[in-house]
């Protein structure tokens, strides 16, 4: 198995980027990034698993599932869960104290073999600690 940590910073960066004329990434950035890793590492000997964390976990679940054709087709077949994406919040909500959620997310990113992040130092540090390939 190949684990790819994916960080989606949403809550405060959208307003900051809009105010400065920056570009806000959406599901298309993440779709493309995940496809890069699938094509690079997913084969008969290796399975890529994406571990997604965010300061807005509801956004990644709704946005990725509602806008990606791949997610829509998968939804029709498999009750709404993409086969190779796991959301950190699905585990942490019942198993990690609220005060430790940020640390949990950083551990998920840092222990992955490869990374995806769009902006922000949290995703950057997760990628640096993980090593491997990074899609930014």
PDB file of C-alpha atoms in Angstrom:
ATOM      1  CA  UNK A   1       0.000   0.000   0.000  1.00  0.00           C
ATOM      2  CA  UNK A   2       1.082   3.524  -0.795  1.00  0.00           C
ATOM      3  CA  UNK A   3      -0.321   6.190   1.538  1.00  0.00           C
ATOM      4  CA  UNK A   4      -0.755   9.734   0.248  1.00  0.00           C
ATOM      5  CA  UNK A   5      -1.597  12.457   2.771  1.00  0.00           C
ATOM      6  CA  UNK A   6      -3.929  15.132   1.419  1.00  0.00           C
ATOM      7  CA  UNK A   7      -4.402  18.446   3.223  1.00  0.00           C
ATOM      8  CA  UNK A   8      -7.240  20.817   2.288  1.00  0.00           C
ATOM      9  CA  UNK A   9      -7.075  24.201   3.990  1.00  0.00           C
ATOM     10  CA  UNK A  10     -10.407  25.935   3.590  1.00  0.00           C
ATOM     11  CA  UNK A  11     -11.769  27.930   6.527  1.00  0.00           C
ATOM     12  CA  UNK A  12      -9.602  31.037   6.602  1.00  0.00           C
ATOM     13  CA  UNK A  13      -7.705  30.904   3.330  1.00  0.00           C
ATOM     14  CA  UNK A  14     -10.674  31.429   1.016  1.00  0.00           C
ATOM     15  CA  UNK A  15     -11.334  34.943   2.327  1.00  0.00           C
ATOM     16  CA  UNK A  16      -7.603  35.769   2.424  1.00  0.00           C
ATOM     17  CA  UNK A  17      -7.055  34.686  -1.165  1.00  0.00           C
ATOM     18  CA  UNK A  18     -10.151  36.486  -2.420  1.00  0.00           C
ATOM     19  CA  UNK A  19      -9.021  39.701  -0.712  1.00  0.00           C
ATOM     20  CA  UNK A  20      -5.589  39.531  -2.317  1.00  0.00           C
ATOM     21  CA  UNK A  21      -6.733  38.353  -5.740  1.00  0.00           C
ATOM     22  CA  UNK A  22      -5.328  34.869  -5.223  1.00  0.00           C
ATOM     23  CA  UNK A  23      -6.699  31.709  -6.742  1.00  0.00           C
ATOM     24  CA  UNK A  24      -8.802  29.406  -4.568  1.00  0.00           C
ATOM     25  CA  UNK A  25      -8.322  25.766  -5.448  1.00  0.00           C
ATOM     26  CA  UNK A  26     -11.382  23.597  -5.765  1.00  0.00           C
ATOM     27  CA  UNK A  27     -12.146  19.925  -6.292  1.00  0.00           C
ATOM     28  CA  UNK A  28     -10.479  20.001  -9.737  1.00  0.00           C
ATOM     29  CA  UNK A  29      -7.036  20.564  -8.188  1.00  0.00           C
ATOM     30  CA  UNK A  30      -7.486  17.589  -5.877  1.00  0.00           C
ATOM     31  CA  UNK A  31      -9.004  15.418  -8.611  1.00  0.00           C
ATOM     32  CA  UNK A  32      -5.943  16.062 -10.786  1.00  0.00           C
ATOM     33  CA  UNK A  33      -3.515  15.481  -7.907  1.00  0.00           C
ATOM     34  CA  UNK A  34      -5.134  12.173  -6.954  1.00  0.00           C
ATOM     35  CA  UNK A  35      -5.088  11.058 -10.576  1.00  0.00           C
ATOM     36  CA  UNK A  36      -1.338  11.787 -10.742  1.00  0.00           C
ATOM     37  CA  UNK A  37      -0.685   9.435  -7.833  1.00  0.00           C
ATOM     38  CA  UNK A  38      -3.086   6.793  -9.152  1.00  0.00           C
ATOM     39  CA  UNK A  39      -1.326   6.732 -12.504  1.00  0.00           C
ATOM     40  CA  UNK A  40       2.134   6.796 -10.932  1.00  0.00           C
ATOM     41  CA  UNK A  41       1.756   4.196  -8.169  1.00  0.00           C
ATOM     42  CA  UNK A  42      -1.485   2.226  -8.458  1.00  0.00           C
ATOM     43  CA  UNK A  43      -0.751  -1.116 -10.117  1.00  0.00           C
ATOM     44  CA  UNK A  44      -1.168  -4.835  -9.562  1.00  0.00           C
ATOM     45  CA  UNK A  45       1.422  -4.808  -6.726  1.00  0.00           C
ATOM     46  CA  UNK A  46       0.553  -1.476  -5.049  1.00  0.00           C
ATOM     47  CA  UNK A  47      -2.698   0.131  -3.990  1.00  0.00           C
ATOM     48  CA  UNK A  48      -2.796   3.897  -3.403  1.00  0.00           C
ATOM     49  CA  UNK A  49      -4.808   5.033  -0.387  1.00  0.00           C
ATOM     50  CA  UNK A  50      -5.456   8.750   0.114  1.00  0.00           C
ATOM     51  CA  UNK A  51      -5.696  10.018   3.690  1.00  0.00           C
ATOM     52  CA  UNK A  52      -7.547  13.345   3.568  1.00  0.00           C
ATOM     53  CA  UNK A  53      -7.480  15.848   6.434  1.00  0.00           C
ATOM     54  CA  UNK A  54      -8.799  19.398   6.566  1.00  0.00           C
ATOM     55  CA  UNK A  55      -9.749  22.291   8.786  1.00  0.00           C
ATOM     56  CA  UNK A  56     -13.127  21.865   7.089  1.00  0.00           C
ATOM     57  CA  UNK A  57     -13.683  18.115   6.673  1.00  0.00           C
ATOM     58  CA  UNK A  58     -17.304  18.590   5.633  1.00  0.00           C
ATOM     59  CA  UNK A  59     -16.150  20.567   2.567  1.00  0.00           C
ATOM     60  CA  UNK A  60     -13.899  17.831   1.230  1.00  0.00           C
ATOM     61  CA  UNK A  61     -16.567  15.191   1.657  1.00  0.00           C
ATOM     62  CA  UNK A  62     -19.320  17.207  -0.006  1.00  0.00           C
ATOM     63  CA  UNK A  63     -17.214  18.953  -2.655  1.00  0.00           C
ATOM     64  CA  UNK A  64     -15.240  15.935  -3.796  1.00  0.00           C
ATOM     65  CA  UNK A  65     -18.328  13.772  -3.939  1.00  0.00           C
ATOM     66  CA  UNK A  66     -20.671  16.233  -5.625  1.00  0.00           C
ATOM     67  CA  UNK A  67     -18.431  17.745  -8.321  1.00  0.00           C
ATOM     68  CA  UNK A  68     -16.176  14.975  -9.524  1.00  0.00           C
ATOM     69  CA  UNK A  69     -17.578  12.793 -12.291  1.00  0.00           C
ATOM     70  CA  UNK A  70     -15.465   9.966 -10.910  1.00  0.00           C
ATOM     71  CA  UNK A  71     -17.097  10.434  -7.488  1.00  0.00           C
ATOM     72  CA  UNK A  72     -20.586  10.664  -9.007  1.00  0.00           C
ATOM     73  CA  UNK A  73     -20.144   7.412 -10.916  1.00  0.00           C
ATOM     74  CA  UNK A  74     -18.712   5.762  -7.845  1.00  0.00           C
ATOM     75  CA  UNK A  75     -21.580   7.065  -5.707  1.00  0.00           C
ATOM     76  CA  UNK A  76     -24.050   5.355  -7.975  1.00  0.00           C
ATOM     77  CA  UNK A  77     -22.269   2.037  -7.485  1.00  0.00           C
ATOM     78  CA  UNK A  78     -20.991   2.135  -3.898  1.00  0.00           C
ATOM     79  CA  UNK A  79     -23.257   4.096  -1.561  1.00  0.00           C
ATOM     80  CA  UNK A  80     -21.187   7.272  -1.505  1.00  0.00           C
ATOM     81  CA  UNK A  81     -17.671   6.277  -0.528  1.00  0.00           C
ATOM     82  CA  UNK A  82     -14.752   6.444  -2.929  1.00  0.00           C
ATOM     83  CA  UNK A  83     -12.710   3.265  -2.704  1.00  0.00           C
ATOM     84  CA  UNK A  84      -9.270   4.841  -2.288  1.00  0.00           C
ATOM     85  CA  UNK A  85     -10.013   7.919  -0.119  1.00  0.00           C
ATOM     86  CA  UNK A  86     -10.211   7.835   3.664  1.00  0.00           C
ATOM     87  CA  UNK A  87     -11.124  10.901   5.704  1.00  0.00           C
ATOM     88  CA  UNK A  88      -9.187  11.507   8.909  1.00  0.00           C
ATOM     89  CA  UNK A  89     -12.281  12.958  10.550  1.00  0.00           C
ATOM     90  CA  UNK A  90     -14.140   9.650  10.164  1.00  0.00           C
ATOM     91  CA  UNK A  91     -11.657   8.068  12.567  1.00  0.00           C
ATOM     92  CA  UNK A  92     -10.741  11.012  14.773  1.00  0.00           C
ATOM     93  CA  UNK A  93     -14.296  12.157  15.615  1.00  0.00           C
ATOM     94  CA  UNK A  94     -14.823   9.180  17.948  1.00  0.00           C
ATOM     95  CA  UNK A  95     -11.255   8.304  18.888  1.00  0.00           C
ATOM     96  CA  UNK A  96      -9.244  11.506  19.356  1.00  0.00           C
ATOM     97  CA  UNK A  97      -9.852  14.170  22.027  1.00  0.00           C
ATOM     98  CA  UNK A  98     -10.834  17.529  20.525  1.00  0.00           C
ATOM     99  CA  UNK A  99      -7.671  19.154  21.858  1.00  0.00           C
ATOM    100  CA  UNK A 100      -5.567  16.641  19.891  1.00  0.00           C
ATOM    101  CA  UNK A 101      -7.326  16.827  16.506  1.00  0.00           C
ATOM    102  CA  UNK A 102      -4.738  19.138  14.933  1.00  0.00           C
ATOM    103  CA  UNK A 103      -1.920  16.883  16.117  1.00  0.00           C
ATOM    104  CA  UNK A 104      -3.751  13.853  14.759  1.00  0.00           C
ATOM    105  CA  UNK A 105      -4.093  15.481  11.338  1.00  0.00           C
ATOM    106  CA  UNK A 106      -0.394  16.413  11.266  1.00  0.00           C
ATOM    107  CA  UNK A 107       0.548  12.840  12.228  1.00  0.00           C
ATOM    108  CA  UNK A 108      -1.590  11.488   9.377  1.00  0.00           C
ATOM    109  CA  UNK A 109       0.189  13.761   6.912  1.00  0.00           C
ATOM    110  CA  UNK A 110       3.676  13.199   8.321  1.00  0.00           C
ATOM    111  CA  UNK A 111       3.404   9.409   8.281  1.00  0.00           C
ATOM    112  CA  UNK A 112       2.218   9.242   4.677  1.00  0.00           C
ATOM    113  CA  UNK A 113       4.648   8.327   1.918  1.00  0.00           C
ATOM    114  CA  UNK A 114       3.614  11.147  -0.427  1.00  0.00           C
ATOM    115  CA  UNK A 115       1.584  14.356  -0.140  1.00  0.00           C
ATOM    116  CA  UNK A 116      -0.873  16.766  -1.700  1.00  0.00           C
ATOM    117  CA  UNK A 117      -1.489  20.283  -0.426  1.00  0.00           C
ATOM    118  CA  UNK A 118      -2.556  23.541  -2.018  1.00  0.00           C
ATOM    119  CA  UNK A 119      -1.453  26.283   0.380  1.00  0.00           C
ATOM    120  CA  UNK A 120      -0.687  26.993   4.000  1.00  0.00           C
ATOM    121  CA  UNK A 121       2.130  26.005   6.301  1.00  0.00           C
ATOM    122  CA  UNK A 122       0.248  23.099   7.891  1.00  0.00           C
ATOM    123  CA  UNK A 123       0.140  21.148   4.640  1.00  0.00           C
ATOM    124  CA  UNK A 124       3.691  22.253   3.882  1.00  0.00           C
ATOM    125  CA  UNK A 125       4.975  20.860   7.187  1.00  0.00           C
ATOM    126  CA  UNK A 126       3.033  17.649   6.718  1.00  0.00           C
ATOM    127  CA  UNK A 127       4.665  17.250   3.297  1.00  0.00           C
ATOM    128  CA  UNK A 128       8.147  18.071   4.566  1.00  0.00           C
ATOM    129  CA  UNK A 129       7.863  15.591   7.428  1.00  0.00           C
ATOM    130  CA  UNK A 130       6.490  12.880   5.154  1.00  0.00           C
ATOM    131  CA  UNK A 131       9.097  13.152   2.425  1.00  0.00           C
ATOM    132  CA  UNK A 132       8.315  11.495  -0.896  1.00  0.00           C
ATOM    133  CA  UNK A 133       6.609  13.166  -3.817  1.00  0.00           C
ATOM    134  CA  UNK A 134       4.524  16.294  -3.300  1.00  0.00           C
ATOM    135  CA  UNK A 135       1.825  17.750  -5.535  1.00  0.00           C
ATOM    136  CA  UNK A 136       1.284  21.433  -4.748  1.00  0.00           C
TER     137      UNK A 136
END
